[in-house]
Tab-separated table of C-alpha atoms in Angstrom:
chain	number	residue	atom	x	y	z
A	1	MET	CA	16.559	-1.279	25.162
A	2	LYS	CA	16.833	2.126	21.951
A	3	PRO	CA	16.066	5.339	23.668
A	4	GLN	CA	12.553	6.269	22.488
A	5	LEU	CA	12.473	8.386	19.679
A	6	HIS	CA	10.755	11.936	19.602
A	7	PRO	CA	7.342	11.664	18.012
A	8	LEU	CA	8.466	13.982	15.612
A	9	THR	CA	11.880	12.574	14.477
A	10	GLU	CA	10.852	11.509	11.637
A	11	GLU	CA	9.470	14.623	10.005
A	12	LEU	CA	12.020	17.091	10.772
A	13	ARG	CA	14.033	14.148	8.695
A	14	CYS	CA	12.064	14.541	5.802
A	15	LYS	CA	12.224	17.871	5.923
A	16	CYS	CA	16.269	18.315	6.278
A	17	ALA	CA	15.923	16.385	3.446
A	18	GLU	CA	13.845	18.425	0.942
A	19	HIS	CA	15.969	21.295	2.614
A	20	ARG	CA	19.103	20.010	1.032
A	21	ARG	CA	17.603	19.041	-2.387
A	22	ALA	CA	16.074	21.854	-2.781
A	23	LEU	CA	19.674	24.144	-1.993
A	24	ARG	CA	20.789	22.007	-4.141
A	25	GLU	CA	19.096	22.519	-6.944
A	26	CYS	CA	19.609	26.636	-5.817
A	27	LEU	CA	23.443	26.392	-6.112
A	28	GLY	CA	23.027	24.152	-9.161
A	29	GLU	CA	20.244	26.631	-10.675
A	30	TRP	CA	22.613	29.404	-9.976
A	31	HIS	CA	25.949	27.923	-11.540
A	32	ARG	CA	23.854	27.393	-14.560
A	33	LEU	CA	22.741	31.216	-14.366
A	34	THR	CA	26.119	32.749	-13.964
A	35	THR	CA	28.410	30.085	-15.653
A	36	GLN	CA	26.050	29.559	-19.238
A	37	GLU	CA	23.618	32.186	-19.793
A	38	ARG	CA	24.727	34.868	-18.456
A	39	PRO	CA	27.951	34.982	-20.907
A	40	CYS	CA	25.290	34.456	-23.470
A	41	LEU	CA	23.110	37.207	-22.054
A	42	LEU	CA	26.102	39.671	-22.641
A	43	GLU	CA	26.953	38.586	-25.810
A	44	LYS	CA	23.662	39.093	-27.319
A	45	TYR	CA	23.051	42.319	-26.351
A	46	HIS	CA	27.376	43.218	-27.290
A	47	LYS	CA	26.354	42.314	-30.500
A	48	GLU	CA	23.098	44.180	-30.629
A	49	PHE	CA	24.187	47.155	-28.707
A	50	GLY	CA	28.085	47.089	-27.656
A	51	ASN	CA	29.658	49.953	-29.798
A	52	LEU	CA	26.304	52.255	-29.002
A	53	GLU	CA	26.299	51.100	-25.039
A	54	LEU	CA	30.385	52.409	-25.186
A	55	TYR	CA	29.525	55.044	-26.716
A	56	ARG	CA	26.496	56.841	-24.908
A	57	GLN	CA	28.869	56.549	-21.950
A	58	HIS	CA	31.471	58.356	-22.981
A	59	LEU	CA	29.346	60.969	-23.406
A	60	VAL	CA	27.467	60.917	-20.209
A	61	LEU	CA	31.090	60.943	-18.332
A	62	ARG	CA	31.745	64.214	-21.022
A	63	CYS	CA	28.344	65.426	-20.289
A	64	ALA	CA	28.783	64.993	-16.395
A	65	GLU	CA	32.048	66.537	-16.702
A	66	LEU	CA	31.608	70.126	-18.711
A	67	ARG	CA	29.079	70.651	-16.284
A	68	ARG	CA	30.937	70.065	-13.436
A	69	ARG	CA	33.589	72.896	-14.870
A	70	LEU	CA	30.619	75.515	-15.206
A	71	GLU	CA	29.099	75.253	-11.903
A	72	LEU	CA	32.459	75.812	-10.619
A	73	LEU	CA	32.496	78.607	-12.756
A	74	TYR	CA	28.538	79.936	-12.159
A	75	VAL	CA	29.895	79.962	-8.453
A	76	LYS	CA	32.714	82.030	-8.831
A	77	VAL	CA	30.496	84.856	-11.608
A	78	ASN	CA	27.496	85.014	-9.158
A	79	ARG	CA	29.884	85.832	-6.914
A	80	GLY	CA	31.046	88.398	-8.145
A	81	GLU	CA	34.516	87.168	-8.672
A	82	SER	CA	36.967	88.207	-11.122
A	83	LEU	CA	37.459	85.382	-13.801
A	84	THR	CA	41.248	84.934	-14.036
A	85	ALA	CA	43.783	82.573	-16.079
A	86	GLY	CA	44.800	80.755	-12.467
A	87	MET	CA	41.671	80.038	-11.044
A	88	PHE	CA	40.142	78.367	-14.476
A	89	ALA	CA	43.531	76.392	-13.825
A	90	ARG	CA	43.107	75.527	-10.648
A	91	ILE	CA	39.267	74.731	-11.113
A	92	ASN	CA	40.074	72.119	-14.457
A	93	GLU	CA	42.735	70.847	-12.029
A	94	LEU	CA	40.359	70.501	-9.570
A	95	VAL	CA	38.036	68.584	-11.513
A	96	ASN	CA	40.355	66.255	-13.182
A	97	SER	CA	40.777	65.348	-9.795
A	98	GLU	CA	37.359	64.620	-8.931
A	99	PHE	CA	36.875	62.863	-11.962
A	100	SER	CA	40.034	60.555	-11.244
A	101	LYS	CA	38.465	59.526	-8.112
A	102	MET	CA	35.551	58.833	-9.504
A	103	TYR	CA	37.212	56.655	-12.242
A	104	GLY	CA	38.826	54.843	-9.568
A	105	ARG	CA	35.369	54.330	-7.809
A	106	LEU	CA	34.310	52.646	-11.037
A	107	ALA	CA	37.237	50.434	-11.262
A	108	LYS	CA	36.095	48.626	-8.269
A	109	ALA	CA	33.272	48.084	-9.407
A	110	GLU	CA	34.177	46.855	-12.259
A	111	GLN	CA	35.746	43.931	-10.686
A	112	MET	CA	32.944	43.843	-8.992
A	113	ASN	CA	30.827	43.163	-11.496
A	114	ALA	CA	33.860	41.093	-13.037
A	115	THR	CA	33.008	38.538	-10.361
A	116	ARG	CA	29.588	38.975	-11.076
A	117	ASN	CA	30.388	37.636	-14.610
A	118	ALA	CA	32.205	35.049	-13.677
A	119	GLY	CA	29.535	33.605	-11.117
A	120	GLY	CA	30.222	34.362	-8.079
A	121	GLN	CA	29.265	37.462	-5.730
A	122	PRO	CA	31.531	40.346	-3.949
A	123	THR	CA	32.675	39.505	-0.701
A	124	VAL	CA	33.932	41.435	2.460
A	125	ALA	CA	34.925	38.223	3.767
A	126	GLY	CA	39.018	37.486	5.258
A	127	HIS	CA	41.111	35.382	3.435
A	128	ALA	CA	41.761	33.457	6.262
A	129	GLU	CA	38.025	32.354	5.942
A	130	ILE	CA	37.481	32.415	3.271
A	131	ASN	CA	40.679	29.620	3.450
A	132	SER	CA	39.417	27.602	5.820
A	133	MET	CA	36.075	27.099	3.853
A	134	TYR	CA	38.121	25.683	1.175
A	135	ARG	CA	40.762	23.916	3.284
A	136	THR	CA	37.122	21.612	5.491
A	137	LEU	CA	35.454	21.775	1.864
A	138	ALA	CA	38.731	19.940	0.554
A	139	LYS	CA	38.632	17.402	2.566
A	140	LYS	CA	35.404	16.138	2.076
A	141	TYR	CA	35.347	16.943	-1.776
A	142	HIS	CA	38.218	16.825	-4.146
A	143	PRO	CA	39.125	14.070	-6.502
A	144	ASP	CA	42.865	12.856	-4.588
A	145	VAL	CA	40.134	12.522	-1.834
A	146	THR	CA	36.792	11.086	-3.010
A	147	GLY	CA	38.449	8.888	-5.753
A	148	GLU	CA	34.802	9.160	-7.642
A	149	THR	CA	32.511	10.895	-10.021
A	150	ASP	CA	29.633	12.154	-8.215
A	151	SER	CA	31.508	15.225	-6.641
A	152	VAL	CA	32.212	16.472	-10.634
A	153	GLN	CA	30.163	19.331	-9.480
A	154	GLU	CA	30.410	19.864	-6.400
A	155	TRP	CA	33.924	20.091	-6.575
A	156	HIS	CA	34.293	22.161	-9.619
A	157	ASP	CA	31.542	24.628	-7.629
A	158	ILE	CA	34.325	25.283	-4.747
A	159	GLN	CA	36.270	26.055	-6.865
A	160	THR	CA	34.866	28.522	-8.130
A	161	ALA	CA	34.136	29.977	-5.038
A	162	TYR	CA	37.358	29.886	-4.181
A	163	ARG	CA	38.683	31.292	-7.455
A	164	HIS	CA	36.625	34.557	-6.694
A	165	GLY	CA	36.307	34.954	-2.710
A	166	ASP	CA	32.674	33.651	-3.006
A	167	ALA	CA	32.712	33.909	0.675
A	168	SER	CA	28.946	33.338	0.446
A	169	ARG	CA	28.446	30.702	-2.137
A	170	LEU	CA	31.466	28.817	0.310
A	171	ARG	CA	29.113	29.070	3.417
A	172	ALA	CA	26.228	27.435	1.356
A	173	LEU	CA	28.093	24.343	-0.152
A	174	LEU	CA	30.185	23.882	3.569
A	175	THR	CA	26.024	23.836	5.424
A	176	LEU	CA	25.761	21.109	3.010
A	177	MET	CA	28.461	19.053	3.623
A	178	GLU	CA	28.012	18.990	7.356
A	179	ALA	CA	24.154	18.195	6.869
A	180	ASP	CA	25.474	15.600	4.349
A	181	GLU	CA	27.968	14.052	7.084
A	182	PRO	CA	26.989	10.505	8.727
A	183	ALA	CA	28.220	11.791	11.801
A	184	ALA	CA	25.948	14.591	11.304
A	185	LEU	CA	22.972	12.653	10.945
A	186	GLU	CA	23.841	9.638	13.643
A	187	ALA	CA	24.698	12.361	16.292
A	188	ALA	CA	20.683	13.854	14.868
A	189	GLN	CA	19.596	10.542	15.357
A	190	GLU	CA	20.748	10.336	18.597
A	191	SER	CA	19.702	13.784	19.931
A	192	TYR	CA	16.217	15.397	18.850
A	193	GLN	CA	17.959	18.330	19.768
A	194	ASP	CA	20.419	18.350	16.974
A	195	LEU	CA	18.146	17.402	14.428
A	196	VAL	CA	16.025	20.101	15.690
A	197	ASP	CA	19.278	22.034	14.602
A	198	THR	CA	20.299	20.942	12.065
A	199	GLU	CA	16.527	22.221	10.048
A	200	ALA	CA	16.640	25.557	11.152
A	201	ARG	CA	19.583	25.888	10.227
A	202	LEU	CA	18.782	24.207	6.765
A	203	ALA	CA	16.165	26.121	6.262
A	204	ALA	CA	18.105	29.483	7.584
A	205	ARG	CA	20.434	28.125	4.147
A	206	ARG	CA	17.358	27.707	2.074
A	207	ARG	CA	15.734	30.973	2.560
A	208	ILE	CA	18.925	33.025	1.905
A	209	GLU	CA	19.794	30.928	-1.134
A	210	GLU	CA	16.044	31.031	-2.504
A	211	ARG	CA	16.208	34.857	-1.583
A	212	LYS	CA	19.374	35.285	-3.941
A	213	LEU	CA	18.275	33.335	-6.511
A	214	ARG	CA	15.159	35.430	-7.215
A	215	ARG	CA	16.780	38.881	-7.153
A	216	LEU	CA	19.880	37.080	-9.207
A	217	LEU	CA	16.736	36.638	-11.890
A	218	SER	CA	15.440	40.187	-11.511
A	219	GLU	CA	18.405	41.699	-12.603
A	220	GLU	CA	20.053	42.285	-16.089
A	221	PRO	CA	20.677	40.623	-17.916
A	222	PHE	CA	18.353	38.090	-16.626
A	223	ALA	CA	15.425	40.069	-16.836
A	224	LEU	CA	16.352	41.008	-20.540
A	225	ARG	CA	15.937	36.948	-21.426
A	226	ASP	CA	12.486	37.953	-23.621
A	227	GLN	CA	13.162	40.498	-24.169
A	228	LEU	CA	16.499	40.052	-26.498
A	229	SER	CA	14.370	37.684	-28.336
A	230	SER	CA	12.439	40.383	-29.354
A	231	GLU	CA	12.852	42.248	-32.465
A	232	THR	CA	10.144	45.169	-32.152
A	233	TRP	CA	11.629	45.366	-28.227
A	234	ILE	CA	15.604	45.917	-29.732
A	235	THR	CA	14.560	48.015	-31.855
A	236	GLU	CA	12.397	50.469	-29.373
A	237	HIS	CA	15.718	49.595	-27.183
A	238	ARG	CA	17.707	51.070	-30.212
A	239	LEU	CA	16.094	53.985	-31.057
A	240	LYS	CA	16.570	54.681	-26.794
A	241	LEU	CA	20.045	54.612	-27.019
A	242	GLN	CA	20.343	56.633	-30.564
A	243	LYS	CA	18.345	59.391	-28.660
A	244	GLU	CA	20.441	59.515	-25.207
A	245	ILE	CA	22.942	59.693	-27.471
A	246	ALA	CA	21.777	62.600	-29.650
A	247	THR	CA	20.641	64.279	-26.224
A	248	CYS	CA	24.239	63.611	-24.430
A	249	GLU	CA	25.689	65.508	-28.125
A	250	THR	CA	23.577	68.134	-28.048
A	251	ALA	CA	24.303	68.575	-24.279
A	252	ILE	CA	27.886	68.943	-25.008
A	253	ALA	CA	28.105	70.777	-27.725
A	254	GLU	CA	26.170	73.975	-25.693
A	255	TYR	CA	28.799	73.306	-22.422
A	256	GLU	CA	31.263	73.502	-24.688
A	257	GLN	CA	30.705	77.095	-26.210
A	258	SER	CA	29.476	77.769	-22.545
A	259	TYR	CA	33.054	77.413	-21.717
A	260	ALA	CA	34.437	79.104	-24.866
A	261	GLN	CA	32.501	82.381	-24.700
A	262	ILE	CA	34.131	82.059	-20.874
A	263	ALA	CA	36.829	81.470	-21.187
A	264	SER	CA	37.651	84.491	-23.885
A	265	THR	CA	36.582	86.930	-21.388
A	266	VAL	CA	39.380	85.655	-19.801
A	267	GLY	CA	41.817	85.146	-22.689
A	268	VAL	CA	42.864	81.762	-21.960
A	269	SER	CA	41.914	78.681	-24.192
A	270	THR	CA	38.578	78.039	-25.329
A	271	LYS	CA	38.858	74.734	-25.789
A	272	THR	CA	37.626	72.473	-23.061
A	273	PRO	CA	39.686	70.234	-20.898
A	274	THR	CA	39.518	66.857	-21.208
A	275	VAL	CA	39.917	63.898	-19.121
A	276	GLU	CA	43.508	61.841	-18.537
A	277	PRO	CA	43.915	58.913	-21.411
A	278	THR	CA	44.472	56.478	-18.151
A	279	THR	CA	40.924	56.927	-16.625
A	280	THR	CA	38.900	57.345	-19.807
A	281	GLU	CA	41.234	53.812	-21.210
A	282	PHE	CA	38.876	52.057	-17.968
A	283	ASP	CA	35.775	53.042	-19.517
A	284	LYS	CA	36.798	51.062	-22.161
A	285	GLU	CA	37.377	47.955	-20.521
A	286	PHE	CA	34.561	48.031	-17.960
A	287	PHE	CA	32.041	48.162	-20.710
A	288	ASP	CA	33.142	46.019	-22.429
A	289	ASN	CA	32.596	42.825	-19.627
A	290	THR	CA	29.082	44.575	-18.916
A	291	TYR	CA	26.598	47.453	-20.075
A	292	PHE	CA	24.315	47.649	-17.002
A	293	GLY	CA	27.027	49.564	-14.455
A	294	GLY	CA	26.110	52.545	-16.279
A	295	ARG	CA	21.998	53.069	-16.060
């Protein structure tokens, strides 16, 4: 005699099937956006504003650097301390050190942006966890195992996630794999509670992936999709960048004049120091990859 099925069993199975379908759609859309649409949008933005954005960012950094040098000098003056050549040297050394650290943090941000631009997400998961998930997925989706073309997209997603250390994406793929396993489905048929647990796990993962997709679409460059097709917006945005550049150039000239006036009273060089070339090179590389980190 067959065991009596719980009256809600079929309903839960339908929910599981719907969750799996929605998850696959989310993963597919995420892959399309990050590997196809994002590069096109970045290239379009680069074509319209690349040089302006790069120049603007250099000016923003220069403004911050000069402002910090003057800030420290005025602290000494307001305290009634006598400015000396040694004090100038120490202040400039301190500012150079501070900005080197800042560029170091930007270098880390560059790696995170490069990961996002390639379709991954920054992760804090350890290599052991990522390798373990990858091995589990490879046992099911590796072409040598399946021998079919049906799993090509899944395997590509797995490879992309693993290459960029995207633990959250690997977990999502693992959830899908576990849900699709015949053994898991058979167990669910035998146990109502197993089916309840599977539905809850899939529902939670679906909420996470849909939330991530909405957040991705709300961020640049996707938030600029319509604007980048508008000549009016392009013209207005170019003017906006040009105004920001002009504002920075004016501020830099004023900062340099103030620095020169103070330096002349001490007898040191009136030319303001500049950031070391090793730090400014990163700025170029960073904004060659993405323009939206400096907003």
